Amino acid sequence: MRESGATSLDLLLDLPARGPRRAGLEDALRAAVSGGRLAEGSRLPSSRSLAAQLGLSRNTVADAYAQLVAEGWLVARHGSATRVAAHGRAPSVSSAGSVPAKPAYDLTSGVPDVSAFPRTAWLRAARQALATAPNDTLDYPDPLGSPALRTELSAYLGRVRGVRAAPGHIVVCTGTTQAFFLLAKALGGGEMAVESHGLRYQRRVLEEGGGKLVPLAVDEDGADVSALGLQKGVVLTAAHQFPLGGALSPARRAEALAWARRTGGVVIEDDYDGEFRYDRRPVGALQGLDPERVAYVGTVSKTLAPGLRLGWIAAPPGLLRGVVRAKALSGGGAGVLDQLTLAAFMRGGGYDRHIRRSRLRYRRRRDALVAALDGRASVTGISAGLHALVPVDDEDAVIERGARAGLALHGLGTFGTPGGLVVGYARPPDHAYAGALRALRALL
């Protein structure tokens, strides 16, 4: 009888040349599990298959499996493959007053509600993309990225964000991390200005790309661009400053572009949370005011899911070649099938529908957050984005108390100067959000 795929697995085991064969097999399996080579939940070959691989009798293998099941190394259920049992799992709470191994409620920033990912619509777009893709799309990819996706991005970004970029000036990458690295490489190192409050990983990426960073103060009007000098570039979150929450004022937008034209510097626009606004009119992309001097960076990490690893750069003409060269040397970009799926998703209107639904969901969550803290704490930075600021006196102590209560939070000090909580209201699934707000209210 032919073995099924579930039972004809290969397994490399080093059996001793001498001694009882069954004992040697048991020892080899224990070593493979305890050493981590066979992870929790791993399927093992059937006794018939492993016996054939090792030159043993089937009964010898079956008896060894039975002994390890009795010892708790393996688990076996009737009609299912034998698997490695779970070992060494930590309890969710180790002792009274300690920090839970995994928080009950996660209000950290930077991630959307991944449980709301449009699986059905995405699967439909994936099937359509794969069914209609010409064979040559599976060859080595275009260095700029999928032409189909760049065409859709050009139209979408122009319509929704005011970006002026032809498909030939859009470079698809694996997210903002790769985008900043490519831009830093294309600029060739040297001084770069960054906002004093921002994402530390972004700064590390720019430094790895050769940039020497100069901080710019940030207030309610965004970054103070009047302090710019002879830097090669400046990174701005023009639509929604992270984490303080304001937008770059019209006067400072004009000043930043004037600086770029005067010095030859490049503005790198991180369109952080650009699609999510609630109490204000849409703020167009800075790039649309001067495509020659602004490199626009976007991603689906917060609109869809970070696990997709899809982002883009609308590159100025003077940087395009350098960005593409750096991308080729860094190992390329996202998989072509995911790019084609996103293109089909956008072309069919699925992306627009998902953004509209998400905007409504997150606005309701923001309103619930404000209502829950009414009278307990002020909440700022709420006109757009996926997080809010809650000022507190002793940031570290509040975060520590929250952690002991099973509530994960980011402090403002993580992104700049301490002084408050950066409460992300997008991450919890719908069924957990009310509990997260109750825990936050109790904490404050």
mmCIF file of N, CA, C and O in Angstrom, residues 199-271:
data_model
loop_
_atom_site.group_PDB
_atom_site.id
_atom_site.type_symbol
_atom_site.label_atom_id
_atom_site.label_comp_id
_atom_site.label_asym_id
_atom_site.label_seq_id
_atom_site.Cartn_x
_atom_site.Cartn_y
_atom_site.Cartn_z
ATOM 1 N N LEU A 199 10.075 57.131 15.228
ATOM 2 C CA LEU A 199 10.331 55.709 15.360
ATOM 3 C C LEU A 199 11.828 55.443 15.401
ATOM 4 O O LEU A 199 12.567 55.819 14.493
ATOM 5 N N ARG A 200 12.275 54.788 16.445
ATOM 6 C CA ARG A 200 13.703 54.530 16.593
ATOM 7 C C ARG A 200 14.222 53.587 15.518
ATOM 8 O O ARG A 200 15.357 53.723 15.066
ATOM 9 N N TYR A 201 13.410 52.612 15.128
ATOM 10 C CA TYR A 201 13.886 51.683 14.105
ATOM 11 C C TYR A 201 14.159 52.429 12.802
ATOM 12 O O TYR A 201 15.092 52.106 12.063
ATOM 13 N N GLN A 202 13.339 53.457 12.520
ATOM 14 C CA GLN A 202 13.541 54.243 11.313
ATOM 15 C C GLN A 202 14.890 54.942 11.353
ATOM 16 O O GLN A 202 15.619 54.979 10.353
ATOM 17 N N ARG A 203 15.240 55.472 12.514
ATOM 18 C CA ARG A 203 16.535 56.140 12.648
ATOM 19 C C ARG A 203 17.684 55.151 12.484
ATOM 20 O O ARG A 203 18.702 55.471 11.845
ATOM 21 N N ARG A 204 17.531 53.959 13.046
ATOM 22 C CA ARG A 204 18.598 52.951 12.902
ATOM 23 C C ARG A 204 18.791 52.569 11.446
ATOM 24 O O ARG A 204 19.921 52.376 10.976
ATOM 25 N N VAL A 205 17.670 52.447 10.722
ATOM 26 C CA VAL A 205 17.754 52.086 9.310
ATOM 27 C C VAL A 205 18.477 53.171 8.518
ATOM 28 O O VAL A 205 19.334 52.892 7.677
ATOM 29 N N LEU A 206 18.136 54.428 8.794
ATOM 30 C CA LEU A 206 18.803 55.537 8.098
ATOM 31 C C LEU A 206 20.295 55.553 8.403
ATOM 32 O O LEU A 206 21.123 55.795 7.514
ATOM 33 N N GLU A 207 20.653 55.267 9.644
ATOM 34 C CA GLU A 207 22.072 55.229 10.009
ATOM 35 C C GLU A 207 22.779 54.065 9.334
ATOM 36 O O GLU A 207 23.923 54.205 8.872
ATOM 37 N N GLU A 208 22.118 52.912 9.258
ATOM 38 C CA GLU A 208 22.719 51.771 8.562
ATOM 39 C C GLU A 208 22.922 52.078 7.082
ATOM 40 O O GLU A 208 23.834 51.562 6.449
ATOM 41 N N GLY A 209 22.050 52.927 6.531
ATOM 42 C CA GLY A 209 22.205 53.338 5.137
ATOM 43 C C GLY A 209 23.253 54.398 4.934
ATOM 44 O O GLY A 209 23.478 54.835 3.801
ATOM 45 N N GLY A 210 23.906 54.838 6.010
ATOM 46 C CA GLY A 210 24.986 55.807 5.894
ATOM 47 C C GLY A 210 24.647 57.201 6.361
ATOM 48 O O GLY A 210 25.488 58.103 6.287
ATOM 49 N N GLY A 211 23.422 57.420 6.842
ATOM 50 C CA GLY A 211 23.015 58.754 7.258
ATOM 51 C C GLY A 211 23.535 59.134 8.637
ATOM 52 O O GLY A 211 23.649 58.293 9.523
ATOM 53 N N LYS A 212 23.893 60.415 8.806
ATOM 54 C CA LYS A 212 24.261 60.974 10.108
ATOM 55 C C LYS A 212 23.122 61.891 10.516
ATOM 56 O O LYS A 212 22.853 62.894 9.855
ATOM 57 N N LEU A 213 22.432 61.564 11.610
ATOM 58 C CA LEU A 213 21.138 62.151 11.899
ATOM 59 C C LEU A 213 21.229 63.414 12.751
ATOM 60 O O LEU A 213 22.000 63.491 13.712
ATOM 61 N N VAL A 214 20.411 64.396 12.369
ATOM 62 C CA VAL A 214 20.300 65.663 13.075
ATOM 63 C C VAL A 214 18.833 65.831 13.480
ATOM 64 O O VAL A 214 17.954 65.826 12.620
ATOM 65 N N PRO A 215 18.521 65.981 14.791
ATOM 66 C CA PRO A 215 17.117 66.066 15.211
ATOM 67 C C PRO A 215 16.528 67.456 14.991
ATOM 68 O O PRO A 215 17.207 68.469 15.126
ATOM 69 N N LEU A 216 15.218 67.466 14.635
ATOM 70 C CA LEU A 216 14.448 68.703 14.522
ATOM 71 C C LEU A 216 13.373 68.703 15.606
ATOM 72 O O LEU A 216 12.666 67.707 15.779
ATOM 73 N N ALA A 217 13.236 69.814 16.312
ATOM 74 C CA ALA A 217 12.189 69.924 17.320
ATOM 75 C C ALA A 217 10.817 69.811 16.665
ATOM 76 O O ALA A 217 10.636 70.156 15.494
ATOM 77 N N VAL A 218 9.834 69.298 17.430
ATOM 78 C CA VAL A 218 8.474 69.103 16.935
ATOM 79 C C VAL A 218 7.504 69.776 17.884
ATOM 80 O O VAL A 218 7.635 69.659 19.118
ATOM 81 N N ASP A 219 6.522 70.501 17.336
ATOM 82 C CA ASP A 219 5.458 71.077 18.141
ATOM 83 C C ASP A 219 4.121 70.824 17.463
ATOM 84 O O ASP A 219 4.014 69.943 16.596
ATOM 85 N N GLU A 220 3.095 71.586 17.842
ATOM 86 C CA GLU A 220 1.760 71.338 17.284
ATOM 87 C C GLU A 220 1.675 71.597 15.784
ATOM 88 O O GLU A 220 0.733 71.153 15.124
ATOM 89 N N ASP A 221 2.643 72.292 15.209
ATOM 90 C CA ASP A 221 2.665 72.545 13.769
ATOM 91 C C ASP A 221 3.585 71.602 13.017
ATOM 92 O O ASP A 221 3.894 71.817 11.844
ATOM 93 N N GLY A 222 4.048 70.556 13.706
ATOM 94 C CA GLY A 222 4.946 69.602 13.063
ATOM 95 C C GLY A 222 6.405 69.953 13.314
ATOM 96 O O GLY A 222 6.745 70.671 14.260
ATOM 97 N N ALA A 223 7.283 69.435 12.471
ATOM 98 C CA ALA A 223 8.718 69.644 12.645
ATOM 99 C C ALA A 223 9.088 71.101 12.378
ATOM 100 O O ALA A 223 8.539 71.751 11.484
ATOM 101 N N ASP A 224 10.042 71.606 13.164
ATOM 102 C CA ASP A 224 10.534 72.968 12.988
ATOM 103 C C ASP A 224 11.583 72.964 11.874
ATOM 104 O O ASP A 224 12.787 72.834 12.121
ATOM 105 N N VAL A 225 11.139 73.117 10.639
ATOM 106 C CA VAL A 225 12.035 73.019 9.483
ATOM 107 C C VAL A 225 12.899 74.267 9.318
ATOM 108 O O VAL A 225 13.808 74.281 8.488
ATOM 109 N N SER A 226 12.642 75.312 10.110
ATOM 110 C CA SER A 226 13.494 76.504 10.013
ATOM 111 C C SER A 226 14.914 76.203 10.457
ATOM 112 O O SER A 226 15.845 76.956 10.139
ATOM 113 N N ALA A 227 15.108 75.092 11.194
ATOM 114 C CA ALA A 227 16.436 74.720 11.675
ATOM 115 C C ALA A 227 17.239 73.947 10.637
ATOM 116 O O ALA A 227 18.388 73.590 10.884
ATOM 117 N N LEU A 228 16.659 73.662 9.474
ATOM 118 C CA LEU A 228 17.379 72.921 8.443
ATOM 119 C C LEU A 228 18.559 73.732 7.923
ATOM 120 O O LEU A 228 18.474 74.947 7.742
ATOM 121 N N GLY A 229 19.651 73.012 7.665
ATOM 122 C CA GLY A 229 20.843 73.641 7.115
ATOM 123 C C GLY A 229 21.236 73.037 5.792
ATOM 124 O O GLY A 229 20.466 73.056 4.828
ATOM 125 N N LEU A 230 22.417 72.415 5.770
ATOM 126 C CA LEU A 230 22.926 71.840 4.521
ATOM 127 C C LEU A 230 22.810 70.317 4.509
ATOM 128 O O LEU A 230 23.627 69.632 3.893
ATOM 129 N N GLN A 231 21.819 69.796 5.190
ATOM 130 C CA GLN A 231 21.611 68.350 5.189
ATOM 131 C C GLN A 231 21.236 67.866 3.781
ATOM 132 O O GLN A 231 20.663 68.612 2.983
ATOM 133 N N LYS A 232 21.551 66.592 3.520
ATOM 134 C CA LYS A 232 21.177 66.013 2.225
ATOM 135 C C LYS A 232 19.687 65.723 2.147
ATOM 136 O O LYS A 232 19.111 65.709 1.057
ATOM 137 N N GLY A 233 19.073 65.456 3.286
ATOM 138 C CA GLY A 233 17.656 65.120 3.277
ATOM 139 C C GLY A 233 17.029 65.361 4.623
ATOM 140 O O GLY A 233 17.712 65.542 5.635
ATOM 141 N N VAL A 234 15.694 65.378 4.648
ATOM 142 C CA VAL A 234 14.939 65.493 5.884
ATOM 143 C C VAL A 234 13.740 64.561 5.785
ATOM 144 O O VAL A 234 13.097 64.466 4.735
ATOM 145 N N VAL A 235 13.470 63.825 6.871
ATOM 146 C CA VAL A 235 12.331 62.912 6.923
ATOM 147 C C VAL A 235 11.209 63.587 7.690
ATOM 148 O O VAL A 235 11.393 63.999 8.848
ATOM 149 N N LEU A 236 10.030 63.700 7.079
ATOM 150 C CA LEU A 236 8.887 64.375 7.695
ATOM 151 C C LEU A 236 7.648 63.488 7.645
ATOM 152 O O LEU A 236 7.375 62.871 6.609
ATOM 153 N N THR A 237 6.913 63.412 8.750
ATOM 154 C CA THR A 237 5.587 62.783 8.759
ATOM 155 C C THR A 237 4.580 63.919 8.617
ATOM 156 O O THR A 237 4.009 64.390 9.601
ATOM 157 N N ALA A 238 4.390 64.350 7.376
ATOM 158 C CA ALA A 238 3.663 65.597 7.119
ATOM 159 C C ALA A 238 2.170 65.488 7.408
ATOM 160 O O ALA A 238 1.555 66.429 7.912
ATOM 161 N N ALA A 239 1.555 64.357 7.087
ATOM 162 C CA ALA A 239 0.105 64.230 7.242
ATOM 163 C C ALA A 239 -0.299 63.992 8.687
ATOM 164 O O ALA A 239 -1.346 64.461 9.135
ATOM 165 N N HIS A 240 0.534 63.256 9.438
ATOM 166 C CA HIS A 240 0.180 62.930 10.830
ATOM 167 C C HIS A 240 1.456 62.581 11.562
ATOM 168 O O HIS A 240 1.982 61.476 11.418
ATOM 169 N N GLN A 241 1.969 63.520 12.333
ATOM 170 C CA GLN A 241 3.238 63.306 13.012
ATOM 171 C C GLN A 241 3.114 62.175 14.032
ATOM 172 O O GLN A 241 2.173 62.127 14.817
ATOM 173 N N PHE A 242 4.099 61.276 13.973
ATOM 174 C CA PHE A 242 4.106 60.203 14.958
ATOM 175 C C PHE A 242 5.244 60.447 15.936
ATOM 176 O O PHE A 242 6.389 60.637 15.529
ATOM 177 N N PRO A 243 4.934 60.469 17.252
ATOM 178 C CA PRO A 243 3.675 60.101 17.894
ATOM 179 C C PRO A 243 2.827 61.280 18.373
ATOM 180 O O PRO A 243 1.768 61.061 18.957
ATOM 181 N N LEU A 244 3.267 62.533 18.161
ATOM 182 C CA LEU A 244 2.564 63.661 18.776
ATOM 183 C C LEU A 244 1.216 63.944 18.143
ATOM 184 O O LEU A 244 0.338 64.523 18.780
ATOM 185 N N GLY A 245 1.044 63.581 16.864
ATOM 186 C CA GLY A 245 -0.296 63.587 16.289
ATOM 187 C C GLY A 245 -0.676 64.772 15.439
ATOM 188 O O GLY A 245 -1.753 64.774 14.848
ATOM 189 N N GLY A 246 0.147 65.812 15.320
ATOM 190 C CA GLY A 246 -0.219 66.967 14.509
ATOM 191 C C GLY A 246 0.135 66.785 13.043
ATOM 192 O O GLY A 246 0.760 65.808 12.647
ATOM 193 N N ALA A 247 -0.278 67.757 12.242
ATOM 194 C CA ALA A 247 0.069 67.774 10.821
ATOM 195 C C ALA A 247 1.028 68.932 10.566
ATOM 196 O O ALA A 247 0.980 69.965 11.251
ATOM 197 N N LEU A 248 1.910 68.768 9.604
ATOM 198 C CA LEU A 248 2.832 69.835 9.234
ATOM 199 C C LEU A 248 2.028 71.002 8.675
ATOM 200 O O LEU A 248 1.247 70.847 7.737
ATOM 201 N N SER A 249 2.203 72.182 9.268
ATOM 202 C CA SER A 249 1.404 73.343 8.888
ATOM 203 C C SER A 249 1.716 73.786 7.461
ATOM 204 O O SER A 249 2.797 73.500 6.942
ATOM 205 N N PRO A 250 0.774 74.482 6.808
ATOM 206 C CA PRO A 250 1.033 74.976 5.443
ATOM 207 C C PRO A 250 2.292 75.826 5.350
ATOM 208 O O PRO A 250 3.055 75.710 4.378
ATOM 209 N N ALA A 251 2.540 76.673 6.347
ATOM 210 C CA ALA A 251 3.724 77.526 6.301
ATOM 211 C C ALA A 251 4.994 76.693 6.349
ATOM 212 O O ALA A 251 5.968 76.968 5.615
ATOM 213 N N ARG A 252 5.004 75.657 7.187
ATOM 214 C CA ARG A 252 6.199 74.821 7.278
ATOM 215 C C ARG A 252 6.344 73.906 6.068
ATOM 216 O O ARG A 252 7.468 73.557 5.697
ATOM 217 N N ARG A 253 5.247 73.527 5.467
ATOM 218 C CA ARG A 253 5.340 72.775 4.202
ATOM 219 C C ARG A 253 6.049 73.625 3.149
ATOM 220 O O ARG A 253 6.970 73.151 2.473
ATOM 221 N N ALA A 254 5.604 74.853 3.022
ATOM 222 C CA ALA A 254 6.217 75.747 2.043
ATOM 223 C C ALA A 254 7.692 75.978 2.371
ATOM 224 O O ALA A 254 8.542 76.013 1.465
ATOM 225 N N GLU A 255 8.004 76.109 3.653
ATOM 226 C CA GLU A 255 9.388 76.353 4.059
ATOM 227 C C GLU A 255 10.274 75.143 3.764
ATOM 228 O O GLU A 255 11.432 75.290 3.330
ATOM 229 N N ALA A 256 9.745 73.938 3.983
ATOM 230 C CA ALA A 256 10.520 72.727 3.699
ATOM 231 C C ALA A 256 10.823 72.604 2.211
ATOM 232 O O ALA A 256 11.942 72.238 1.809
ATOM 233 N N LEU A 257 9.837 72.888 1.366
ATOM 234 C CA LEU A 257 10.053 72.802 -0.074
ATOM 235 C C LEU A 257 11.010 73.886 -0.548
ATOM 236 O O LEU A 257 11.843 73.649 -1.438
ATOM 237 N N ALA A 258 10.906 75.073 0.030
ATOM 238 C CA ALA A 258 11.836 76.142 -0.331
ATOM 239 C C ALA A 258 13.266 75.753 0.042
ATOM 240 O O ALA A 258 14.216 76.026 -0.710
ATOM 241 N N TRP A 259 13.434 75.132 1.212
ATOM 242 C CA TRP A 259 14.764 74.644 1.612
ATOM 243 C C TRP A 259 15.299 73.635 0.592
ATOM 244 O O TRP A 259 16.481 73.701 0.195
ATOM 245 N N ALA A 260 14.455 72.687 0.166
ATOM 246 C CA ALA A 260 14.900 71.670 -0.780
ATOM 247 C C ALA A 260 15.337 72.288 -2.106
ATOM 248 O O ALA A 260 16.364 71.907 -2.682
ATOM 249 N N ARG A 261 14.570 73.260 -2.596
ATOM 250 C CA ARG A 261 14.940 73.902 -3.868
ATOM 251 C C ARG A 261 16.214 74.725 -3.728
ATOM 252 O O ARG A 261 17.039 74.777 -4.642
ATOM 253 N N ARG A 262 16.385 75.358 -2.576
ATOM 254 C CA ARG A 262 17.534 76.243 -2.380
ATOM 255 C C ARG A 262 18.830 75.459 -2.206
ATOM 256 O O ARG A 262 19.887 75.861 -2.718
ATOM 257 N N THR A 263 18.756 74.328 -1.503
ATOM 258 C CA THR A 263 19.982 73.597 -1.153
ATOM 259 C C THR A 263 20.214 72.358 -2.000
ATOM 260 O O THR A 263 21.313 71.797 -1.960
ATOM 261 N N GLY A 264 19.191 71.917 -2.737
ATOM 262 C CA GLY A 264 19.313 70.656 -3.453
ATOM 263 C C GLY A 264 19.029 69.449 -2.590
ATOM 264 O O GLY A 264 19.235 68.303 -3.019
ATOM 265 N N GLY A 265 18.561 69.669 -1.352
ATOM 266 C CA GLY A 265 18.221 68.562 -0.473
ATOM 267 C C GLY A 265 16.933 67.874 -0.894
ATOM 268 O O GLY A 265 16.193 68.358 -1.753
ATOM 269 N N VAL A 266 16.667 66.726 -0.290
ATOM 270 C CA VAL A 266 15.487 65.927 -0.617
ATOM 271 C C VAL A 266 14.613 65.777 0.622
ATOM 272 O O VAL A 266 15.116 65.471 1.715
ATOM 273 N N VAL A 267 13.326 66.006 0.467
ATOM 274 C CA VAL A 267 12.358 65.741 1.533
ATOM 275 C C VAL A 267 11.857 64.307 1.370
ATOM 276 O O VAL A 267 11.357 63.934 0.306
ATOM 277 N N ILE A 268 12.018 63.496 2.414
ATOM 278 C CA ILE A 268 11.466 62.136 2.420
ATOM 279 C C ILE A 268 10.184 62.184 3.237
ATOM 280 O O ILE A 268 10.208 62.435 4.448
ATOM 281 N N GLU A 269 9.072 61.979 2.570
ATOM 282 C CA GLU A 269 7.764 62.080 3.223
ATOM 283 C C GLU A 269 7.273 60.699 3.636
ATOM 284 O O GLU A 269 6.982 59.852 2.787
ATOM 285 N N ASP A 270 7.200 60.474 4.929
ATOM 286 C CA ASP A 270 6.637 59.242 5.481
ATOM 287 C C ASP A 270 5.140 59.485 5.684
ATOM 288 O O ASP A 270 4.745 60.186 6.603
ATOM 289 N N ASP A 271 4.318 58.909 4.822
ATOM 290 C CA ASP A 271 2.872 59.170 4.881
ATOM 291 C C ASP A 271 2.238 58.298 5.954
ATOM 292 O O ASP A 271 1.409 57.426 5.680
#
